[in-house]
PDB file of C-alpha atoms in Angstrom:
ATOM      1  CA  MET A   1      -6.242  17.565  -6.836  1.00  0.00           C
ATOM      2  CA  ASP A   2      -6.060  14.386  -9.804  1.00  0.00           C
ATOM      3  CA  MET A   3      -5.997  12.109  -6.881  1.00  0.00           C
ATOM      4  CA  ILE A   4      -6.456  11.441  -3.256  1.00  0.00           C
ATOM      5  CA  SER A   5      -5.122   8.381  -0.934  1.00  0.00           C
ATOM      6  CA  PHE A   6      -7.306   6.810   1.901  1.00  0.00           C
ATOM      7  CA  GLY A   7      -5.906   6.010   3.872  1.00  0.00           C
ATOM      8  CA  ARG A   8      -3.423   5.025   7.254  1.00  0.00           C
ATOM      9  CA  VAL A   9       0.063   5.897   7.326  1.00  0.00           C
ATOM     10  CA  PHE A  10       3.139   3.559   9.237  1.00  0.00           C
ATOM     11  CA  LEU A  11       6.956   4.860   9.802  1.00  0.00           C
ATOM     12  CA  GLU A  12       8.244   1.579   9.142  1.00  0.00           C
ATOM     13  CA  LEU A  13      11.677   0.511  10.745  1.00  0.00           C
ATOM     14  CA  VAL A  14      12.869  -2.157   7.651  1.00  0.00           C
ATOM     15  CA  LEU A  15      15.388  -5.431   8.821  1.00  0.00           C
ATOM     16  CA  GLY A  16      16.845  -6.198   5.322  1.00  0.00           C
ATOM     17  CA  ARG A  17      17.419  -9.915   4.243  1.00  0.00           C
ATOM     18  CA  VAL A  18      16.905 -12.705   7.443  1.00  0.00           C
ATOM     19  CA  GLN A  19      18.114 -16.674   6.733  1.00  0.00           C
ATOM     20  CA  GLN A  20      15.139 -17.102  10.376  1.00  0.00           C
ATOM     21  CA  LEU A  21      13.335 -15.650  12.464  1.00  0.00           C
ATOM     22  CA  PRO A  22      14.765 -15.247  16.075  1.00  0.00           C
ATOM     23  CA  ARG A  23      13.963 -18.072  18.196  1.00  0.00           C
ATOM     24  CA  PRO A  24      13.266 -17.070  22.192  1.00  0.00           C
ATOM     25  CA  GLY A  25      17.100 -15.944  23.132  1.00  0.00           C
ATOM     26  CA  GLU A  26      17.782 -15.291  20.187  1.00  0.00           C
ATOM     27  CA  GLU A  27      19.253 -12.508  18.796  1.00  0.00           C
ATOM     28  CA  ILE A  28      19.581 -12.042  14.846  1.00  0.00           C
ATOM     29  CA  PHE A  29      21.601  -9.256  12.772  1.00  0.00           C
ATOM     30  CA  THR A  30      21.346  -8.272   9.730  1.00  0.00           C
ATOM     31  CA  ASP A  31      23.246  -6.267   7.486  1.00  0.00           C
ATOM     32  CA  GLU A  32      20.701  -3.483   5.951  1.00  0.00           C
ATOM     33  CA  PHE A  33      18.474  -1.430   7.737  1.00  0.00           C
ATOM     34  CA  ALA A  34      16.188   1.561   6.616  1.00  0.00           C
ATOM     35  CA  ILE A  35      13.866   3.731   8.408  1.00  0.00           C
ATOM     36  CA  SER A  36      10.885   4.215   5.111  1.00  0.00           C
ATOM     37  CA  CYS A  37       6.554   5.599   5.340  1.00  0.00           C
ATOM     38  CA  GLY A  38       4.108   3.017   4.193  1.00  0.00           C
ATOM     39  CA  GLY A  39       1.262   2.507   4.423  1.00  0.00           C
ATOM     40  CA  ALA A  40      -1.535   5.360   2.091  1.00  0.00           C
ATOM     41  CA  VAL A  41       1.460   7.605   1.695  1.00  0.00           C
ATOM     42  CA  THR A  42       3.198   4.701  -1.039  1.00  0.00           C
ATOM     43  CA  SER A  43       0.783   5.374  -3.722  1.00  0.00           C
ATOM     44  CA  ALA A  44       0.436   8.696  -3.392  1.00  0.00           C
ATOM     45  CA  SER A  45       4.273   9.084  -3.127  1.00  0.00           C
ATOM     46  CA  ALA A  46       4.439   7.339  -7.057  1.00  0.00           C
ATOM     47  CA  ALA A  47       1.664   9.134  -8.491  1.00  0.00           C
ATOM     48  CA  ALA A  48       3.531  12.069  -7.417  1.00  0.00           C
ATOM     49  CA  THR A  49       7.109  10.501  -8.813  1.00  0.00           C
ATOM     50  CA  SER A  50       4.561  10.289 -12.226  1.00  0.00           C
ATOM     51  CA  GLY A  51       3.605  14.063 -12.694  1.00  0.00           C
ATOM     52  CA  ALA A  52       0.192  14.438 -11.132  1.00  0.00           C
ATOM     53  CA  ARG A  53      -0.854  16.566  -8.499  1.00  0.00           C
ATOM     54  CA  ALA A  54      -1.451  13.764  -5.414  1.00  0.00           C
ATOM     55  CA  GLY A  55      -3.300  14.361  -1.849  1.00  0.00           C
ATOM     56  CA  LEU A  56      -2.990  12.380   1.286  1.00  0.00           C
ATOM     57  CA  CYS A  57      -6.133  11.620   2.754  1.00  0.00           C
ATOM     58  CA  THR A  58      -4.412  10.463   6.446  1.00  0.00           C
ATOM     59  CA  LEU A  59      -4.992  11.256  10.108  1.00  0.00           C
ATOM     60  CA  PRO A  60      -1.315  12.140  11.266  1.00  0.00           C
ATOM     61  CA  GLY A  61      -1.319  12.683  15.031  1.00  0.00           C
ATOM     62  CA  ASP A  62       1.412  13.363  17.571  1.00  0.00           C
ATOM     63  CA  ASP A  63       4.210  10.593  17.002  1.00  0.00           C
ATOM     64  CA  LEU A  64       7.243  10.880  14.780  1.00  0.00           C
ATOM     65  CA  GLY A  65       6.094   8.566  12.693  1.00  0.00           C
ATOM     66  CA  SER A  66       3.269  10.982  11.776  1.00  0.00           C
ATOM     67  CA  ARG A  67       6.014  13.663  11.135  1.00  0.00           C
ATOM     68  CA  VAL A  68       8.239  12.152   9.640  1.00  0.00           C
ATOM     69  CA  ALA A  69       5.195  10.887   6.689  1.00  0.00           C
ATOM     70  CA  ALA A  70       4.435  14.857   6.882  1.00  0.00           C
ATOM     71  CA  GLU A  71       7.760  16.177   6.293  1.00  0.00           C
ATOM     72  CA  TYR A  72       8.443  13.646   3.738  1.00  0.00           C
ATOM     73  CA  CYS A  73       4.983  14.920   2.241  1.00  0.00           C
ATOM     74  CA  ALA A  74       6.036  18.500   1.764  1.00  0.00           C
ATOM     75  CA  ALA A  75       9.329  16.968   0.702  1.00  0.00           C
ATOM     76  CA  GLU A  76       8.154  15.376  -2.708  1.00  0.00           C
ATOM     77  CA  GLY A  77       5.218  17.214  -2.949  1.00  0.00           C
ATOM     78  CA  ILE A  78       1.563  15.879  -2.204  1.00  0.00           C
ATOM     79  CA  ASP A  79      -0.680  17.837  -0.658  1.00  0.00           C
ATOM     80  CA  LEU A  80      -1.710  16.865   2.898  1.00  0.00           C
ATOM     81  CA  SER A  81      -5.229  19.310   3.247  1.00  0.00           C
ATOM     82  CA  THR A  82      -6.971  16.380   3.348  1.00  0.00           C
ATOM     83  CA  SER A  83      -5.263  15.645   6.605  1.00  0.00           C
ATOM     84  CA  ALA A  84      -6.428  15.693   9.489  1.00  0.00           C
ATOM     85  CA  TRP A  85      -4.187  16.402  12.953  1.00  0.00           C
ATOM     86  CA  LEU A  86      -5.641  14.881  15.500  1.00  0.00           C
ATOM     87  CA  HIS A  87      -3.863  15.609  19.512  1.00  0.00           C
ATOM     88  CA  ARG A  88      -2.867  12.250  20.145  1.00  0.00           C
ATOM     89  CA  PRO A  89      -0.202   9.240  18.377  1.00  0.00           C
ATOM     90  CA  ALA A  90      -2.217   7.974  15.414  1.00  0.00           C
ATOM     91  CA  SER A  91       0.114   6.714  13.012  1.00  0.00           C
ATOM     92  CA  GLY A  92       0.694   2.626  12.949  1.00  0.00           C
ATOM     93  CA  ILE A  93       4.508   1.631  13.862  1.00  0.00           C
ATOM     94  CA  THR A  94       5.965  -1.756  11.260  1.00  0.00           C
ATOM     95  CA  VAL A  95       8.700  -3.170  12.171  1.00  0.00           C
ATOM     96  CA  VAL A  96       9.630  -5.047   8.706  1.00  0.00           C
ATOM     97  CA  LEU A  97      11.937  -8.871   8.374  1.00  0.00           C
ATOM     98  CA  ASN A  98      12.707  -9.921   4.835  1.00  0.00           C
ATOM     99  CA  LEU A  99      13.221 -12.965   5.081  1.00  0.00           C
ATOM    100  CA  GLU A 100      13.883 -15.402   1.270  1.00  0.00           C
ATOM    101  CA  GLY A 101      11.904 -14.589  -0.246  1.00  0.00           C
ATOM    102  CA  ASP A 102       9.016 -13.284   1.618  1.00  0.00           C
ATOM    103  CA  ARG A 103       8.224 -10.701   4.478  1.00  0.00           C
ATOM    104  CA  ALA A 104       7.166 -10.561   8.367  1.00  0.00           C
ATOM    105  CA  PHE A 105       5.440  -7.691   9.907  1.00  0.00           C
ATOM    106  CA  VAL A 106       4.736  -6.955  13.716  1.00  0.00           C
ATOM    107  CA  SER A 107       3.192  -3.664  13.675  1.00  0.00           C
ATOM    108  CA  HIS A 108       1.345  -1.484  16.786  1.00  0.00           C
ATOM    109  CA  VAL A 109      -1.661   0.739  15.340  1.00  0.00           C
ATOM    110  CA  PRO A 110      -2.955   2.422  18.369  1.00  0.00           C
ATOM    111  CA  PRO A 111      -6.183   2.682  19.172  1.00  0.00           C
ATOM    112  CA  ARG A 112      -9.135   4.569  17.780  1.00  0.00           C
ATOM    113  CA  SER A 113     -10.920   6.852  20.442  1.00  0.00           C
ATOM    114  CA  THR A 114     -14.950   6.050  20.542  1.00  0.00           C
ATOM    115  CA  CYS A 115     -15.700   9.538  20.058  1.00  0.00           C
ATOM    116  CA  GLU A 116     -13.967  10.027  17.008  1.00  0.00           C
ATOM    117  CA  PRO A 117     -15.837   9.563  13.917  1.00  0.00           C
ATOM    118  CA  ALA A 118     -15.517   6.457  11.149  1.00  0.00           C
ATOM    119  CA  GLU A 119     -13.123   7.350   9.050  1.00  0.00           C
ATOM    120  CA  VAL A 120     -14.539   6.874   6.147  1.00  0.00           C
ATOM    121  CA  ASP A 121     -17.512   9.353   6.960  1.00  0.00           C
ATOM    122  CA  ARG A 122     -14.298  11.860   6.543  1.00  0.00           C
ATOM    123  CA  TRP A 123     -13.124  10.316   3.592  1.00  0.00           C
ATOM    124  CA  ARG A 124     -16.730  11.394   1.877  1.00  0.00           C
ATOM    125  CA  GLU A 125     -16.804  14.503   3.157  1.00  0.00           C
ATOM    126  CA  VAL A 126     -13.058  14.886   1.763  1.00  0.00           C
ATOM    127  CA  LEU A 127     -14.445  13.535  -1.652  1.00  0.00           C
ATOM    128  CA  ARG A 128     -17.489  15.618  -1.194  1.00  0.00           C
ATOM    129  CA  ARG A 129     -15.864  19.002  -1.485  1.00  0.00           C
ATOM    130  CA  GLU A 130     -12.422  18.019  -3.891  1.00  0.00           C
ATOM    131  CA  ARG A 131     -13.676  15.719  -6.654  1.00  0.00           C
ATOM    132  CA  PRO A 132     -10.881  14.543  -7.768  1.00  0.00           C
ATOM    133  CA  ALA A 133     -10.338  12.430 -10.531  1.00  0.00           C
ATOM    134  CA  TRP A 134      -8.985   9.600  -9.207  1.00  0.00           C
ATOM    135  CA  CYS A 135      -8.635   7.824  -6.000  1.00  0.00           C
ATOM    136  CA  TYR A 136      -6.430   4.910  -4.601  1.00  0.00           C
ATOM    137  CA  LEU A 137      -7.744   3.322  -1.441  1.00  0.00           C
ATOM    138  CA  HIS A 138      -8.184  -0.272   0.434  1.00  0.00           C
ATOM    139  CA  ALA A 139     -11.719  -2.228   0.445  1.00  0.00           C
ATOM    140  CA  GLY A 140     -12.845  -2.756   4.004  1.00  0.00           C
ATOM    141  CA  GLU A 141     -15.746  -2.090   6.147  1.00  0.00           C
ATOM    142  CA  GLY A 142     -18.182   0.475   4.883  1.00  0.00           C
ATOM    143  CA  VAL A 143     -16.316   1.180   1.717  1.00  0.00           C
ATOM    144  CA  ALA A 144     -19.208   0.630  -0.498  1.00  0.00           C
ATOM    145  CA  ALA A 145     -20.329   3.403   0.960  1.00  0.00           C
ATOM    146  CA  PHE A 146     -17.917   5.667  -0.608  1.00  0.00           C
ATOM    147  CA  LEU A 147     -17.552   4.154  -3.667  1.00  0.00           C
ATOM    148  CA  ARG A 148     -20.677   4.120  -4.498  1.00  0.00           C
ATOM    149  CA  GLU A 149     -20.908   8.126  -3.938  1.00  0.00           C
ATOM    150  CA  ALA A 150     -17.343   8.703  -5.562  1.00  0.00           C
ATOM    151  CA  ARG A 151     -19.579   6.559  -9.620  1.00  0.00           C
ATOM    152  CA  GLU A 152     -21.958   9.734  -8.328  1.00  0.00           C
ATOM    153  CA  LEU A 153     -19.810  12.157  -8.908  1.00  0.00           C
ATOM    154  CA  GLY A 154     -17.705  11.290 -11.327  1.00  0.00           C
ATOM    155  CA  THR A 155     -14.482   9.894  -9.319  1.00  0.00           C
ATOM    156  CA  ASN A 156     -12.692   6.929 -10.747  1.00  0.00           C
ATOM    157  CA  ALA A 157     -11.941   4.204  -7.645  1.00  0.00           C
ATOM    158  CA  VAL A 158      -8.883   2.239  -8.063  1.00  0.00           C
ATOM    159  CA  VAL A 159      -9.292  -0.282  -5.514  1.00  0.00           C
ATOM    160  CA  ASP A 160      -6.611  -2.648  -3.932  1.00  0.00           C
ATOM    161  CA  VAL A 161      -6.956  -5.562  -1.005  1.00  0.00           C
ATOM    162  CA  THR A 162      -5.352  -7.158   1.549  1.00  0.00           C
ATOM    163  CA  PHE A 163      -5.952 -11.281   2.757  1.00  0.00           C
ATOM    164  CA  ALA A 164      -6.349  -9.316   5.859  1.00  0.00           C
ATOM    165  CA  GLU A 165      -9.320  -7.653   4.170  1.00  0.00           C
ATOM    166  CA  ILE A 166     -10.195 -11.093   2.579  1.00  0.00           C
ATOM    167  CA  GLU A 167     -10.316 -12.911   5.548  1.00  0.00           C
ATOM    168  CA  HIS A 168     -12.884 -10.849   7.329  1.00  0.00           C
ATOM    169  CA  VAL A 169     -15.262  -8.740   5.254  1.00  0.00           C
ATOM    170  CA  PRO A 170     -15.056 -11.664   2.595  1.00  0.00           C
ATOM    171  CA  ASP A 171     -18.662 -10.041   0.703  1.00  0.00           C
ATOM    172  CA  GLU A 172     -18.204  -6.125   1.560  1.00  0.00           C
ATOM    173  CA  VAL A 173     -14.235  -6.558  -0.592  1.00  0.00           C
ATOM    174  CA  SER A 174     -16.636  -8.140  -3.788  1.00  0.00           C
ATOM    175  CA  GLU A 175     -18.984  -5.290  -3.417  1.00  0.00           C
ATOM    176  CA  CYS A 176     -16.020  -3.216  -3.543  1.00  0.00           C
ATOM    177  CA  ALA A 177     -14.750  -4.819  -6.149  1.00  0.00           C
ATOM    178  CA  ALA A 178     -18.039  -4.435  -8.470  1.00  0.00           C
ATOM    179  CA  LEU A 179     -18.508  -0.811  -7.968  1.00  0.00           C
ATOM    180  CA  ALA A 180     -14.408  -0.011  -8.437  1.00  0.00           C
ATOM    181  CA  ALA A 181     -13.348   1.250 -11.563  1.00  0.00           C
ATOM    182  CA  ILE A 182     -10.519  -0.905 -11.719  1.00  0.00           C
ATOM    183  CA  PHE A 183      -9.706  -3.936  -8.936  1.00  0.00           C
ATOM    184  CA  VAL A 184      -6.023  -4.477  -8.453  1.00  0.00           C
ATOM    185  CA  PRO A 185      -6.104  -7.671  -6.423  1.00  0.00           C
ATOM    186  CA  ASN A 186      -2.272 -10.050  -6.817  1.00  0.00           C
ATOM    187  CA  ALA A 187      -2.974 -13.207  -8.675  1.00  0.00           C
ATOM    188  CA  GLU A 188      -3.635 -14.983  -4.963  1.00  0.00           C
ATOM    189  CA  GLU A 189      -5.920 -12.535  -3.484  1.00  0.00           C
ATOM    190  CA  LEU A 190      -8.257 -12.760  -6.285  1.00  0.00           C
ATOM    191  CA  ARG A 191      -7.959 -16.469  -6.504  1.00  0.00           C
ATOM    192  CA  ARG A 192      -8.225 -16.410  -2.400  1.00  0.00           C
ATOM    193  CA  LEU A 193     -11.534 -13.397  -2.822  1.00  0.00           C
ATOM    194  CA  THR A 194     -13.447 -16.322  -5.934  1.00  0.00           C
ATOM    195  CA  ALA A 195     -12.683 -18.981  -4.062  1.00  0.00           C
ATOM    196  CA  GLN A 196     -10.541 -20.876  -7.574  1.00  0.00           C
ATOM    197  CA  ASN A 197      -8.068 -22.667  -7.363  1.00  0.00           C
ATOM    198  CA  SER A 198      -5.997 -21.635 -10.803  1.00  0.00           C
ATOM    199  CA  LEU A 199      -6.446 -17.411 -11.615  1.00  0.00           C
ATOM    200  CA  GLU A 200      -7.804 -19.109 -14.650  1.00  0.00           C
ATOM    201  CA  ALA A 201     -10.625 -19.643 -12.653  1.00  0.00           C
ATOM    202  CA  ALA A 202     -10.601 -16.802 -10.196  1.00  0.00           C
ATOM    203  CA  VAL A 203     -10.854 -13.950 -13.784  1.00  0.00           C
ATOM    204  CA  ALA A 204     -13.869 -15.408 -14.864  1.00  0.00           C
ATOM    205  CA  ALA A 205     -15.959 -16.019 -11.586  1.00  0.00           C
ATOM    206  CA  ALA A 206     -14.738 -12.220 -11.063  1.00  0.00           C
ATOM    207  CA  ALA A 207     -16.688 -11.540 -14.620  1.00  0.00           C
ATOM    208  CA  CYS A 208     -20.063 -10.974 -13.211  1.00  0.00           C
ATOM    209  CA  TRP A 209     -18.613  -7.418 -11.619  1.00  0.00           C
ATOM    210  CA  GLY A 210     -18.165  -6.023 -14.687  1.00  0.00           C
ATOM    211  CA  THR A 211     -15.166  -4.620 -13.402  1.00  0.00           C
ATOM    212  CA  PRO A 212     -11.840  -3.651 -15.223  1.00  0.00           C
ATOM    213  CA  LEU A 213      -9.315  -6.151 -13.542  1.00  0.00           C
ATOM    214  CA  VAL A 214      -5.516  -5.749 -13.296  1.00  0.00           C
ATOM    215  CA  ILE A 215      -4.026  -8.747 -11.189  1.00  0.00           C
ATOM    216  CA  LYS A 216      -0.775  -7.949 -10.019  1.00  0.00           C
ATOM    217  CA  CYS A 217       1.970 -11.176 -11.356  1.00  0.00           C
ATOM    218  CA  GLY A 218       5.332  -9.622  -8.893  1.00  0.00           C
ATOM    219  CA  ALA A 219       7.919 -10.109 -11.390  1.00  0.00           C
ATOM    220  CA  ASP A 220       5.695 -11.496 -14.664  1.00  0.00           C
ATOM    221  CA  GLY A 221       4.355  -8.054 -14.761  1.00  0.00           C
ATOM    222  CA  ALA A 222       0.428  -8.145 -14.511  1.00  0.00           C
ATOM    223  CA  LEU A 223      -2.961  -9.430 -16.230  1.00  0.00           C
ATOM    224  CA  VAL A 224      -5.984  -6.762 -17.651  1.00  0.00           C
ATOM    225  CA  ALA A 225      -8.514  -8.803 -17.520  1.00  0.00           C
ATOM    226  CA  GLY A 226     -11.721  -6.747 -18.430  1.00  0.00           C
ATOM    227  CA  SER A 227     -14.860  -7.235 -21.106  1.00  0.00           C
ATOM    228  CA  ASP A 228     -12.583  -7.881 -24.455  1.00  0.00           C
ATOM    229  CA  GLY A 229     -10.828 -10.931 -22.931  1.00  0.00           C
ATOM    230  CA  VAL A 230      -7.210 -11.170 -20.558  1.00  0.00           C
ATOM    231  CA  THR A 231      -3.870  -8.776 -21.811  1.00  0.00           C
ATOM    232  CA  GLU A 232      -0.911  -9.957 -20.638  1.00  0.00           C
ATOM    233  CA  VAL A 233       1.109  -6.749 -19.466  1.00  0.00           C
ATOM    234  CA  THR A 234       4.688  -7.841 -19.536  1.00  0.00           C
ATOM    235  CA  ALA A 235       6.341  -4.007 -20.307  1.00  0.00           C
ATOM    236  CA  GLY A 236       8.384  -2.262 -17.900  1.00  0.00           C
ATOM    237  CA  VAL A 237       9.129  -5.446 -16.115  1.00  0.00           C
ATOM    238  CA  ARG A 238      12.555  -5.689 -15.468  1.00  0.00           C
ATOM    239  CA  GLN A 239      15.207  -7.243 -13.488  1.00  0.00           C
ATOM    240  CA  VAL A 240      15.496  -6.100  -9.987  1.00  0.00           C
ATOM    241  CA  GLU A 241      17.871  -8.139  -6.103  1.00  0.00           C
ATOM    242  CA  VAL A 242      15.535  -7.584  -4.410  1.00  0.00           C
ATOM    243  CA  SER A 243      15.312  -5.967  -0.523  1.00  0.00           C
ATOM    244  CA  ASP A 244      12.076  -5.465   0.387  1.00  0.00           C
ATOM    245  CA  LEU A 245       8.894  -6.164  -1.073  1.00  0.00           C
ATOM    246  CA  THR A 246       6.611  -4.257   1.178  1.00  0.00           C
ATOM    247  CA  GLY A 247       4.443  -1.076  -0.683  1.00  0.00           C
ATOM    248  CA  ALA A 248       5.242  -2.385  -4.366  1.00  0.00           C
ATOM    249  CA  GLY A 249       2.362  -2.908  -5.208  1.00  0.00           C
ATOM    250  CA  ASP A 250       1.253   0.444  -3.494  1.00  0.00           C
ATOM    251  CA  SER A 251       3.985   1.985  -5.593  1.00  0.00           C
ATOM    252  CA  PHE A 252       2.083  -0.275  -9.265  1.00  0.00           C
ATOM    253  CA  ALA A 253      -1.329   1.477  -7.725  1.00  0.00           C
ATOM    254  CA  GLY A 254      -0.078   5.206  -8.071  1.00  0.00           C
ATOM    255  CA  ALA A 255       2.709   5.193 -10.541  1.00  0.00           C
ATOM    256  CA  MET A 256      -0.750   3.751 -13.202  1.00  0.00           C
ATOM    257  CA  ILE A 257      -3.495   6.044 -12.097  1.00  0.00           C
ATOM    258  CA  GLY A 258      -0.579   8.956 -12.516  1.00  0.00           C
ATOM    259  CA  ALA A 259      -0.129   7.593 -16.035  1.00  0.00           C
ATOM    260  CA  LEU A 260      -3.857   7.478 -16.240  1.00  0.00           C
ATOM    261  CA  VAL A 261      -4.077  10.827 -15.044  1.00  0.00           C
ATOM    262  CA  GLU A 262      -1.857  12.403 -18.233  1.00  0.00           C
ATOM    263  CA  GLY A 263      -4.358  10.320 -20.090  1.00  0.00           C
ATOM    264  CA  ARG A 264      -2.275   7.097 -21.512  1.00  0.00           C
ATOM    265  CA  THR A 265      -4.368   3.487 -22.181  1.00  0.00           C
ATOM    266  CA  LEU A 266      -4.744   1.302 -19.713  1.00  0.00           C
ATOM    267  CA  LEU A 267      -2.006  -0.771 -20.802  1.00  0.00           C
ATOM    268  CA  GLU A 268       0.133   1.677 -21.218  1.00  0.00           C
ATOM    269  CA  ALA A 269      -0.311   2.379 -17.456  1.00  0.00           C
ATOM    270  CA  VAL A 270      -0.513  -0.937 -16.349  1.00  0.00           C
ATOM    271  CA  ALA A 271       2.968  -0.932 -18.167  1.00  0.00           C
ATOM    272  CA  ALA A 272       4.571   2.689 -15.779  1.00  0.00           C
ATOM    273  CA  GLY A 273       2.873   0.868 -12.929  1.00  0.00           C
ATOM    274  CA  ASN A 274       5.470  -2.414 -13.762  1.00  0.00           C
ATOM    275  CA  VAL A 275       8.329  -0.028 -13.884  1.00  0.00           C
ATOM    276  CA  ALA A 276       7.441   1.397 -10.352  1.00  0.00           C
ATOM    277  CA  GLY A 277       6.411  -2.244  -8.739  1.00  0.00           C
ATOM    278  CA  ALA A 278      10.639  -3.399 -10.053  1.00  0.00           C
ATOM    279  CA  ASP A 279      11.604   0.144  -8.360  1.00  0.00           C
ATOM    280  CA  ALA A 280      10.242  -0.494  -4.789  1.00  0.00           C
ATOM    281  CA  ALA A 281      10.970  -3.761  -5.031  1.00  0.00           C
ATOM    282  CA  SER A 282      15.087  -2.917  -5.612  1.00  0.00           C
ATOM    283  CA  ARG A 283      14.710  -0.512  -2.749  1.00  0.00           C
ATOM    284  CA  LEU A 284      14.056  -0.995   1.317  1.00  0.00           C
ATOM    285  CA  GLY A 285      10.981   0.475   2.060  1.00  0.00           C
ATOM    286  CA  ALA A 286       7.828   0.975   0.547  1.00  0.00           C
ATOM    287  CA  VAL A 287       8.946   4.322  -0.747  1.00  0.00           C
ATOM    288  CA  GLY A 288      13.219   4.377  -0.152  1.00  0.00           C
ATOM    289  CA  GLU A 289      14.788   5.410   2.801  1.00  0.00           C
ATOM    290  CA  ILE A 290      13.870   8.505   4.647  1.00  0.00           C
ATOM    291  CA  GLN A 291      16.357   9.949   6.610  1.00  0.00           C
ATOM    292  CA  VAL A 292      15.614  10.987  10.126  1.00  0.00           C
ATOM    293  CA  ALA A 293      18.044  12.899  11.712  1.00  0.00           C
ATOM    294  CA  GLY A 294      20.015  11.561  14.488  1.00  0.00           C
ATOM    295  CA  LEU A 295      17.621   7.658  13.879  1.00  0.00           C
ATOM    296  CA  ASN A 296      19.635   6.089  10.545  1.00  0.00           C
ATOM    297  CA  ALA A 297      22.891   6.251  11.130  1.00  0.00           C
ATOM    298  CA  ALA A 298      23.155   5.210  14.770  1.00  0.00           C
ATOM    299  CA  THR A 299      21.138   2.539  14.291  1.00  0.00           C
ATOM    300  CA  ARG A 300      23.155  -0.108  11.417  1.00  0.00           C
ATOM    301  CA  ARG A 301      25.426  -2.558  12.617  1.00  0.00           C
ATOM    302  CA  THR A 302      27.027  -4.406   9.466  1.00  0.00           C
ATOM    303  CA  GLN A 303      27.469  -8.009   9.149  1.00  0.00           C
ATOM    304  CA  SER A 304      29.488 -10.013   6.811  1.00  0.00           C
ATOM    305  CA  THR A 305      27.321 -12.993   7.005  1.00  0.00           C
ATOM    306  CA  GLY A 306      23.964 -10.875   6.599  1.00  0.00           C
ATOM    307  CA  GLY A 307      22.219 -13.569   8.840  1.00  0.00           C
ATOM    308  CA  SER A 308      24.214 -14.830  11.593  1.00  0.00           C
ATOM    309  CA  VAL A 309      22.779 -15.564  15.370  1.00  0.00           C
ATOM    310  CA  THR A 310      24.055 -15.011  19.179  1.00  0.00           C
ATOM    311  CA  PRO A 311      22.737 -16.658  22.540  1.00  0.00           C
ATOM    312  CA  GLN A 312      20.229 -15.586  24.935  1.00  0.00           C
ATOM    313  CA  ARG A 313      21.935 -12.349  26.337  1.00  0.00           C
TER     314      ARG A 313
END
């Protein structure tokens, strides 16, 4: 495999734009709805679309989300041989509410059995066995050991991060950033991680890691920061009607890795990431709408106003 994406998979129930969250006793209607896959499958999907031989290392189980993800991966040519099936519900479930300019989530993650080994330990076993050229994962507890081993094996690790990880384990996130082949935070994530007020100051503070940075800036493209300075990359950016920002960052990273697999320069790969990020933002769901027999059409409710409120039932 050219790349492996490591992490959890989510079944997404994505609701189109609403003007406000419902208060207790209220019900909000939206004119758009989609069922999709999210999490680690998103970056693998984008890499596969770019032509890379992409794999997904996750823990699917006995649940609808896992079955939907497996069917999607089979259709997209994503290799699941590095995944290990569990005899319990395993995939996360996320309800995505798209608000004006932002999103809100309600998620459920099935609890892990205390007798199951840490997932990062299994990732390291897969890493040793498969030795992919590239991998993609999020910073977090135990990930630094994985990244050190990846370096020893010659695997290039693209590392992302979330606000939750920055809040709970900031020192471990910084260690992961220093061990990554490429660190791909967005602008606000980098500011929070470095505790700087401006992006310029955050880039300067991050220089101590010695890691090339690709800073995602949404509709403004991305910044590439390294020993040669900071370069703004707007190639590939295009104006789209934003439907759902969920998965745009993972799509960016997966497409970037796919381009690097093809031998493109980092700047060219970032431009490919810009294209994929814009495409992801224009559709509902991290990988777009997935057809699930008997569910999609039956659950649509169209409202001409795009968001009305009904009183308590």
